Structure formats: structure tokens, C-alpha cells
């Protein structure tokens, strides 16, 4: 390929990245009209939709988690459904079931609420394991079986599951193997005093808040393809693998923090870091990934994949504390 063709190809890619970056920034701005603060959560949800992953959100009630995902669905022009998980929920309540139609004497499928673009699985840890498994299977396979027939789910299909960190009575903790299926775990904190004041100011504004639809499902596919073109240098790929490997038994190498880790992250973590770093670079309008992109997504990608030891619990350390030590120990390229 001639130098002229290479330069032309690079310019086309740069233009596509700039267009996608502007589109994503417009989406963030539109979401910001209704949601004050919570930028990490906004970026995490957009990252999940672009990469085709699913997000677990942990936070106390009243932090606008439901409003957030509804707003995101509105901005990207996607269908949205909310499922409240309760102890008496059945798998068929999610996926659907066969119902008898007396007019024809046949059983016909009635599709459940997972047949949509964006699903809010509210308080996922309040439903029994078999219900959690039904949702996680739909997340992994992008299809659901009702009776003898298998049906593809919508494209895009994105799940945001929430859990309350305070109330643990009557809950069913998600097993580590199922947690690993989530692309990220986001922790939603209280707003700052300035942000909370802005929320009250927003209530004073009696004018109707108009949220524009920024793009559609076809634009999402274009953004996915653009993100896949972002360059990840070999040194960055090795950096990603080194971070994940440092969390494992074989990768410990007598580092001080390793006594706090019972089980490390799986290869899914490397794939998630790789994909999310690309989207982070896309947010910044770059055609290549830098170490800061990897660090920016590392906590959200790894915190639910590292199982802490009893020693860590005794010293009241969190996964984030261990991830901080891992990032400090791994050499930055």
C-alpha cells in the first residue's frame, strides 16, 4: 500500500473517531441535563452499550439509578423495561412462557420483559439463584428459550443490574462466577453538596426539560466498529495482561498486597480492560490507547472480579484498595 493510501486511510479513521467522540459527548451532555453529577456512571453505561457488555451498579436508594438508565435509553432512542427482583419471582417472569389460546387450541409464546433493548434489573440480589441464572444466561447468550423455540434478543441488548449494599436480609448473593459475567461494577456515591444544590435548583425550574434523541441503534453499531479500530500497542496489551496477572496466585511474585487476595481475575478481565480502554480513548477523541485509559477503567472492571482473603476483611480493606496496590506495582509502559 502506498504512503498516500495509508495517509488517506488514517485520515478517514481519524474523522470517524472525531465524529463518534462528538456524538458521545453530545449524549453525555444531554444526559447531564437531567442527571446532576454521576459522570462515572454515565460513562460506564455508555461503555457497556458500546462494548456489548452489562453493568452491575451498587448504591443506596435515591441516587437516581433508575432515572439514569431511563434517560440513557431515551438519549440513544432505545426501548426500556424495568424488572423489580423479588423473592417470589420466577424465571418465566423474565423470559416469558407458553400460554394456551382457546380460539386456536394452540400454545403460543408470550415473551417476557427481557425482550427489549435496555433492561433495568432492580435489586438483582433479592431474587433466588434460578432467576438470577435465567437473566445471566440471557446476558451471555443474547437469546432465550421459550418452550421448544429459541428467540434472539434485541440488538442492542443491555442489562443494568442494581444491588443495595446496606440491606442484606432476604438477599441472595451473586456467586463470583456470575459476577464475572458483568463487564463492570460501578459504585454510586452520594452527590457533593454543590451537586445536591444543583438538583434543588433544577426543581425550581418550571420549564419542561427536553431530552434530545442523539443517535439510534444503527449509530451504536457504527460507534462499535469505530472503537474496534482504535489501536492498542503491544506494550499496552502486555500492560493489561500484567495488571490482571498480578491479581492471580501465579502472578503474585511475593508482592506485599498478595496476602489480601484469595482469587484473582479471569481472562474475561483482560478482555474487558482491552475493550473498555478503547472506548475510553474514543471518549477522548484519540485513535490509540494510552496507559491512562487502562487506569481509568481498571477499578470498575476489576473490583467485582477479585475475591479478597480473610486477612483483607480483618483489616477492612476493599477491592479498590488492592487494585490501587496492583496498579502501583505494575510497571507502566
Short mmCIF file of C-alpha atoms in Angstrom, two decimals:
data_model
loop_
_atom_site.label_atom_id
_atom_site.label_comp_id
_atom_site.label_asym_id
_atom_site.label_seq_id
_atom_site.Cartn_x
_atom_site.Cartn_y
_atom_site.Cartn_z
CA UNK A 1 0.00 0.00 0.00
CA UNK A 2 1.41 3.42 -0.99
CA UNK A 3 2.10 6.18 1.55
CA UNK A 4 -0.71 8.25 0.05
CA UNK A 5 -3.25 5.47 0.57
CA UNK A 6 -2.02 4.91 4.14
CA UNK A 7 -2.39 8.61 4.94
CA UNK A 8 -5.86 8.68 3.39
CA UNK A 9 -6.92 5.63 5.40
CA UNK A 10 -5.59 7.19 8.62
CA UNK A 11 -7.46 10.43 7.89
CA UNK A 12 -10.72 8.54 7.31
CA UNK A 13 -10.25 6.73 10.64
CA UNK A 14 -9.41 9.97 12.44
CA UNK A 15 -12.55 11.62 11.03
CA UNK A 16 -14.70 8.64 12.12
CA UNK A 17 -13.19 8.78 15.62
CA UNK A 18 -13.81 12.54 15.86
CA UNK A 19 -17.42 12.09 14.73
CA UNK A 20 -18.03 9.26 17.22
CA UNK A 21 -16.35 11.23 20.02
CA UNK A 22 -18.53 14.29 19.33
CA UNK A 23 -21.64 12.11 19.23
CA UNK A 24 -20.78 10.53 22.59
CA UNK A 25 -20.05 13.94 24.12
CA UNK A 26 -23.42 15.19 22.89
CA UNK A 27 -25.06 12.15 24.52
CA UNK A 28 -23.23 12.86 27.78
CA UNK A 29 -24.36 16.49 27.65
CA UNK A 30 -28.00 15.51 27.04
CA UNK A 31 -27.92 13.03 29.94
CA UNK A 32 -26.34 15.77 32.08
CA UNK A 33 -29.41 17.97 31.57
CA UNK A 34 -31.41 15.58 33.76
CA UNK A 35 -28.72 13.85 35.84
CA UNK A 36 -26.54 16.07 38.02
CA UNK A 37 -23.05 14.61 38.53
CA UNK A 38 -22.56 10.80 38.43
CA UNK A 39 -20.25 11.14 35.39
CA UNK A 40 -18.54 7.82 36.12
CA UNK A 41 -21.90 6.06 35.95
CA UNK A 42 -22.88 7.86 32.73
CA UNK A 43 -19.61 6.84 31.06
CA UNK A 44 -19.90 3.29 32.42
CA UNK A 45 -23.38 2.80 30.94
CA UNK A 46 -22.34 4.18 27.55
CA UNK A 47 -19.23 2.00 27.67
CA UNK A 48 -21.34 -1.09 28.35
CA UNK A 49 -23.70 -0.35 25.46
CA UNK A 50 -20.83 0.26 23.02
CA UNK A 51 -18.83 -2.83 24.01
CA UNK A 52 -21.88 -5.10 24.27
CA UNK A 53 -21.25 -5.72 27.98
CA UNK A 54 -23.53 -5.44 31.00
CA UNK A 55 -23.15 -3.33 34.14
CA UNK A 56 -23.67 -4.06 37.85
CA UNK A 57 -24.38 -0.91 39.88
CA UNK A 58 -24.07 -0.79 43.66
CA UNK A 59 -25.53 2.13 45.59
CA UNK A 60 -28.03 3.09 48.25
CA UNK A 61 -31.59 4.04 47.22
CA UNK A 62 -32.28 7.55 45.98
CA UNK A 63 -29.18 8.13 43.84
CA UNK A 64 -31.06 8.34 40.51
CA UNK A 65 -30.00 4.94 39.21
CA UNK A 66 -33.41 4.27 37.64
CA UNK A 67 -33.69 7.80 36.27
CA UNK A 68 -30.18 7.48 34.86
CA UNK A 69 -30.80 4.33 32.81
CA UNK A 70 -34.20 5.65 31.61
CA UNK A 71 -32.50 8.84 30.45
CA UNK A 72 -29.76 6.91 28.66
CA UNK A 73 -32.42 4.82 26.90
CA UNK A 74 -34.19 8.00 25.81
CA UNK A 75 -30.99 9.64 24.53
CA UNK A 76 -29.97 6.62 22.42
CA UNK A 77 -33.58 6.06 21.24
CA UNK A 78 -33.82 2.56 22.74
CA UNK A 79 -36.70 0.60 24.27
CA UNK A 80 -36.54 0.27 28.06
CA UNK A 81 -38.09 -2.04 30.66
CA UNK A 82 -37.63 -2.28 34.42
CA UNK A 83 -37.86 -5.55 36.36
CA UNK A 84 -38.17 -5.40 40.15
CA UNK A 85 -36.48 -8.53 41.51
CA UNK A 86 -38.29 -10.11 44.47
CA UNK A 87 -38.02 -13.47 46.28
CA UNK A 88 -41.19 -14.80 44.59
CA UNK A 89 -40.03 -14.00 41.04
CA UNK A 90 -39.84 -16.93 38.59
CA UNK A 91 -37.56 -17.37 35.55
CA UNK A 92 -40.64 -17.29 33.29
CA UNK A 93 -41.45 -13.82 34.66
CA UNK A 94 -38.27 -12.63 32.93
CA UNK A 95 -38.02 -14.70 29.79
CA UNK A 96 -41.66 -15.48 29.03
CA UNK A 97 -43.83 -18.58 28.88
CA UNK A 98 -46.21 -20.57 26.70
CA UNK A 99 -49.88 -19.69 27.07
CA UNK A 100 -52.91 -21.58 25.80
CA UNK A 101 -55.05 -19.84 23.19
CA UNK A 102 -58.54 -21.43 23.26
CA UNK A 103 -59.55 -19.88 19.92
CA UNK A 104 -56.97 -21.99 18.07
CA UNK A 105 -56.35 -24.73 20.63
CA UNK A 106 -52.62 -23.99 20.48
CA UNK A 107 -49.93 -22.90 22.91
CA UNK A 108 -48.25 -19.66 21.84
CA UNK A 109 -45.25 -17.87 23.36
CA UNK A 110 -45.73 -14.78 25.48
CA UNK A 111 -42.38 -13.00 25.54
CA UNK A 112 -41.10 -11.61 28.82
CA UNK A 113 -39.63 -8.18 29.66
CA UNK A 114 -36.09 -9.18 28.60
CA UNK A 115 -37.23 -8.72 25.01
CA UNK A 116 -36.21 -5.08 24.85
CA UNK A 117 -33.06 -3.01 24.27
CA UNK A 118 -32.26 -1.88 27.81
CA UNK A 119 -33.27 -3.80 30.94
CA UNK A 120 -33.03 -2.45 34.48
CA UNK A 121 -32.74 -5.47 36.80
CA UNK A 122 -33.53 -3.66 40.04
CA UNK A 123 -32.12 -5.26 43.22
CA UNK A 124 -30.98 -8.39 41.41
CA UNK A 125 -29.76 -9.93 44.69
CA UNK A 126 -33.35 -10.15 46.03
CA UNK A 127 -34.35 -12.92 43.61
CA UNK A 128 -33.44 -16.63 44.00
CA UNK A 129 -30.43 -18.11 42.21
CA UNK A 130 -32.52 -19.73 39.44
CA UNK A 131 -33.96 -16.33 38.47
CA UNK A 132 -30.53 -14.70 38.53
CA UNK A 133 -29.24 -17.56 36.37
CA UNK A 134 -32.04 -17.05 33.82
CA UNK A 135 -31.10 -13.39 33.39
CA UNK A 136 -27.37 -14.09 33.27
CA UNK A 137 -27.92 -16.78 30.64
CA UNK A 138 -29.82 -14.26 28.52
CA UNK A 139 -26.95 -11.81 29.01
CA UNK A 140 -24.35 -14.36 27.95
CA UNK A 141 -26.19 -15.94 25.02
CA UNK A 142 -28.28 -12.99 23.76
CA UNK A 143 -31.11 -15.47 23.29
CA UNK A 144 -33.93 -17.02 25.29
CA UNK A 145 -35.68 -20.39 25.00
CA UNK A 146 -39.46 -20.47 25.49
CA UNK A 147 -40.95 -23.93 25.18
CA UNK A 148 -39.20 -25.67 22.28
CA UNK A 149 -38.25 -22.49 20.45
CA UNK A 150 -35.23 -20.22 20.85
CA UNK A 151 -35.60 -16.48 20.24
CA UNK A 152 -32.87 -13.92 19.65
CA UNK A 153 -32.94 -10.87 21.91
CA UNK A 154 -32.99 -7.31 20.65
CA UNK A 155 -29.89 -5.61 19.25
CA UNK A 156 -28.57 -3.79 21.17
CA UNK A 157 -29.37 -5.71 24.36
CA UNK A 158 -28.01 -4.18 27.56
CA UNK A 159 -28.64 -5.01 31.22
CA UNK A 160 -28.01 -2.70 34.15
CA UNK A 161 -28.42 -4.66 37.39
CA UNK A 162 -28.51 -2.90 40.75
CA UNK A 163 -27.96 -4.04 44.31
CA UNK A 164 -28.26 -2.26 47.64
CA UNK A 165 -25.08 -2.54 49.77
CA UNK A 166 -26.90 -1.80 53.03
CA UNK A 167 -29.85 -4.19 53.33
CA UNK A 168 -28.61 -7.79 53.22
CA UNK A 169 -31.57 -9.54 54.88
CA UNK A 170 -33.53 -11.70 52.46
CA UNK A 171 -30.96 -11.36 49.69
CA UNK A 172 -29.25 -13.97 47.53
CA UNK A 173 -25.63 -13.03 46.96
CA UNK A 174 -24.44 -13.32 43.37
CA UNK A 175 -21.77 -16.05 43.05
CA UNK A 176 -18.31 -14.97 41.87
CA UNK A 177 -18.72 -16.97 38.64
CA UNK A 178 -21.85 -14.98 37.78
CA UNK A 179 -20.36 -11.65 38.87
CA UNK A 180 -17.58 -12.25 36.35
CA UNK A 181 -20.13 -12.03 33.53
CA UNK A 182 -20.63 -8.32 34.20
CA UNK A 183 -18.33 -6.04 32.24
CA UNK A 184 -18.10 -3.55 35.10
CA UNK A 185 -19.21 -2.94 38.65
CA UNK A 186 -19.95 0.72 39.28
CA UNK A 187 -20.16 2.18 42.78
CA UNK A 188 -22.55 5.11 43.01
CA UNK A 189 -21.78 7.56 45.81
CA UNK A 190 -23.72 10.48 47.26
CA UNK A 191 -23.59 13.74 45.28
CA UNK A 192 -21.37 16.55 46.52
CA UNK A 193 -23.06 19.48 48.34
CA UNK A 194 -22.68 21.58 45.16
CA UNK A 195 -24.30 18.86 43.04
CA UNK A 196 -27.12 18.41 45.54
CA UNK A 197 -27.76 22.15 45.49
CA UNK A 198 -27.91 21.99 41.68
CA UNK A 199 -30.53 19.23 41.99
CA UNK A 200 -32.68 21.54 44.14
CA UNK A 201 -32.16 24.40 41.69
CA UNK A 202 -33.36 22.10 38.93
CA UNK A 203 -36.63 21.60 40.85
CA UNK A 204 -37.16 25.38 40.86
CA UNK A 205 -37.07 25.46 37.06
CA UNK A 206 -40.68 25.00 35.96
CA UNK A 207 -39.90 24.85 32.22
CA UNK A 208 -40.25 21.48 30.54
CA UNK A 209 -36.96 19.61 30.28
CA UNK A 210 -36.45 18.35 26.74
CA UNK A 211 -34.00 15.47 26.23
CA UNK A 212 -32.94 15.05 22.61
CA UNK A 213 -32.52 11.66 20.99
CA UNK A 214 -28.86 11.81 19.96
CA UNK A 215 -28.50 8.58 17.98
CA UNK A 216 -30.17 5.28 17.17
CA UNK A 217 -29.22 1.60 17.09
CA UNK A 218 -27.53 1.97 13.69
CA UNK A 219 -25.28 4.72 15.05
CA UNK A 220 -24.43 2.47 18.00
CA UNK A 221 -23.20 -0.17 15.56
CA UNK A 222 -21.08 2.44 13.76
CA UNK A 223 -19.55 3.55 17.08
CA UNK A 224 -18.80 -0.10 17.96
CA UNK A 225 -16.98 -0.55 14.65
CA UNK A 226 -15.05 2.69 15.17
CA UNK A 227 -13.99 1.66 18.69
CA UNK A 228 -12.73 -1.65 17.28
CA UNK A 229 -10.36 0.31 15.01
CA UNK A 230 -8.62 2.12 17.87
CA UNK A 231 -5.02 0.98 18.10
CA UNK A 232 -3.75 -0.84 21.20
CA UNK A 233 0.04 -1.11 21.07
CA UNK A 234 1.68 -4.39 22.06
CA UNK A 235 3.22 -2.71 25.13
CA UNK A 236 -0.31 -1.71 26.24
CA UNK A 237 -1.61 -5.24 25.68
CA UNK A 238 1.23 -6.57 27.84
CA UNK A 239 0.41 -3.91 30.45
CA UNK A 240 -3.22 -5.08 30.58
CA UNK A 241 -2.17 -8.73 30.96
CA UNK A 242 0.37 -7.79 33.66
CA UNK A 243 -2.30 -6.00 35.71
CA UNK A 244 -4.67 -8.96 35.56
CA UNK A 245 -1.87 -11.47 36.14
CA UNK A 246 -0.75 -9.56 39.25
CA UNK A 247 -4.11 -10.39 40.83
CA UNK A 248 -3.60 -14.15 40.47
CA UNK A 249 -1.82 -16.78 42.54
CA UNK A 250 0.75 -17.47 39.80
CA UNK A 251 1.34 -13.78 39.30
CA UNK A 252 1.92 -12.89 42.92
CA UNK A 253 5.74 -12.85 42.97
CA UNK A 254 5.74 -12.12 46.70
CA UNK A 255 4.25 -8.65 46.29
CA UNK A 256 3.04 -7.13 49.61
CA UNK A 257 -0.64 -6.93 48.62
CA UNK A 258 -0.97 -10.57 47.53
CA UNK A 259 -1.85 -11.84 51.00
CA UNK A 260 -5.11 -9.92 50.66
CA UNK A 261 -6.19 -11.81 47.51
CA UNK A 262 -7.94 -15.19 47.67
CA UNK A 263 -8.75 -15.48 43.95
CA UNK A 264 -7.72 -13.22 41.10
CA UNK A 265 -9.37 -12.04 37.91
CA UNK A 266 -10.11 -14.32 34.95
CA UNK A 267 -9.17 -13.73 31.28
CA UNK A 268 -12.55 -12.00 30.94
CA UNK A 269 -10.94 -9.16 32.91
CA UNK A 270 -8.19 -8.77 30.30
CA UNK A 271 -10.78 -8.71 27.50
CA UNK A 272 -12.89 -6.16 29.41
CA UNK A 273 -9.88 -3.92 30.11
CA UNK A 274 -8.90 -4.12 26.45
CA UNK A 275 -12.36 -3.20 25.13
CA UNK A 276 -13.11 -0.54 27.74
CA UNK A 277 -9.72 1.13 27.24
CA UNK A 278 -10.56 1.53 23.57
CA UNK A 279 -13.88 3.22 24.39
CA UNK A 280 -12.12 5.44 26.95
CA UNK A 281 -9.74 6.55 24.18
CA UNK A 282 -12.78 7.15 21.96
CA UNK A 283 -14.28 9.41 24.64
CA UNK A 284 -11.07 11.46 24.43
CA UNK A 285 -11.07 11.51 20.63
CA UNK A 286 -7.84 9.52 20.27
CA UNK A 287 -7.11 6.81 17.73
CA UNK A 288 -4.83 4.95 20.14
CA UNK A 289 -4.90 3.77 23.77
CA UNK A 290 -2.54 5.16 26.43
CA UNK A 291 -1.82 3.79 29.95
CA UNK A 292 -4.13 6.41 31.50
CA UNK A 293 -7.06 4.88 29.59
CA UNK A 294 -6.34 1.49 31.15
CA UNK A 295 -6.04 3.00 34.63
CA UNK A 296 -9.27 4.97 34.15
CA UNK A 297 -11.32 1.80 33.67
CA UNK A 298 -9.32 -0.61 35.87
CA UNK A 299 -11.27 -0.12 39.11
CA UNK A 300 -14.69 -0.60 37.51
CA UNK A 301 -13.53 -3.64 35.53
CA UNK A 302 -11.66 -5.43 38.34
CA UNK A 303 -13.43 -4.66 41.63
CA UNK A 304 -16.02 -7.46 41.34
CA UNK A 305 -13.54 -9.97 39.91
CA UNK A 306 -11.05 -10.02 42.80
CA UNK A 307 -12.04 -12.15 45.79
CA UNK A 308 -10.46 -10.85 48.98
CA UNK A 309 -8.93 -13.03 51.70
CA UNK A 310 -10.00 -13.15 55.35
CA UNK A 311 -6.93 -11.08 56.16
CA UNK A 312 -8.18 -8.27 53.93
CA UNK A 313 -11.61 -8.40 55.57
CA UNK A 314 -10.00 -8.35 59.02
CA UNK A 315 -8.09 -5.21 58.07
CA UNK A 316 -11.25 -3.73 56.50
CA UNK A 317 -9.67 -3.41 53.06
CA UNK A 318 -11.75 -3.17 49.90
CA UNK A 319 -11.12 -4.44 46.39
CA UNK A 320 -10.35 -0.87 45.38
CA UNK A 321 -7.52 -0.75 47.93
CA UNK A 322 -5.98 -3.88 46.42
CA UNK A 323 -6.45 -2.62 42.84
CA UNK A 324 -4.65 0.59 43.81
CA UNK A 325 -1.69 -1.50 45.03
CA UNK A 326 -1.73 -3.60 41.84
CA UNK A 327 -1.63 -0.51 39.61
CA UNK A 328 1.22 0.91 41.69
CA UNK A 329 3.21 -2.35 41.45
CA UNK A 330 2.87 -2.97 37.70
CA UNK A 331 5.38 -1.12 35.52
CA UNK A 332 3.74 1.44 33.21
CA UNK A 333 4.98 1.23 29.59
#
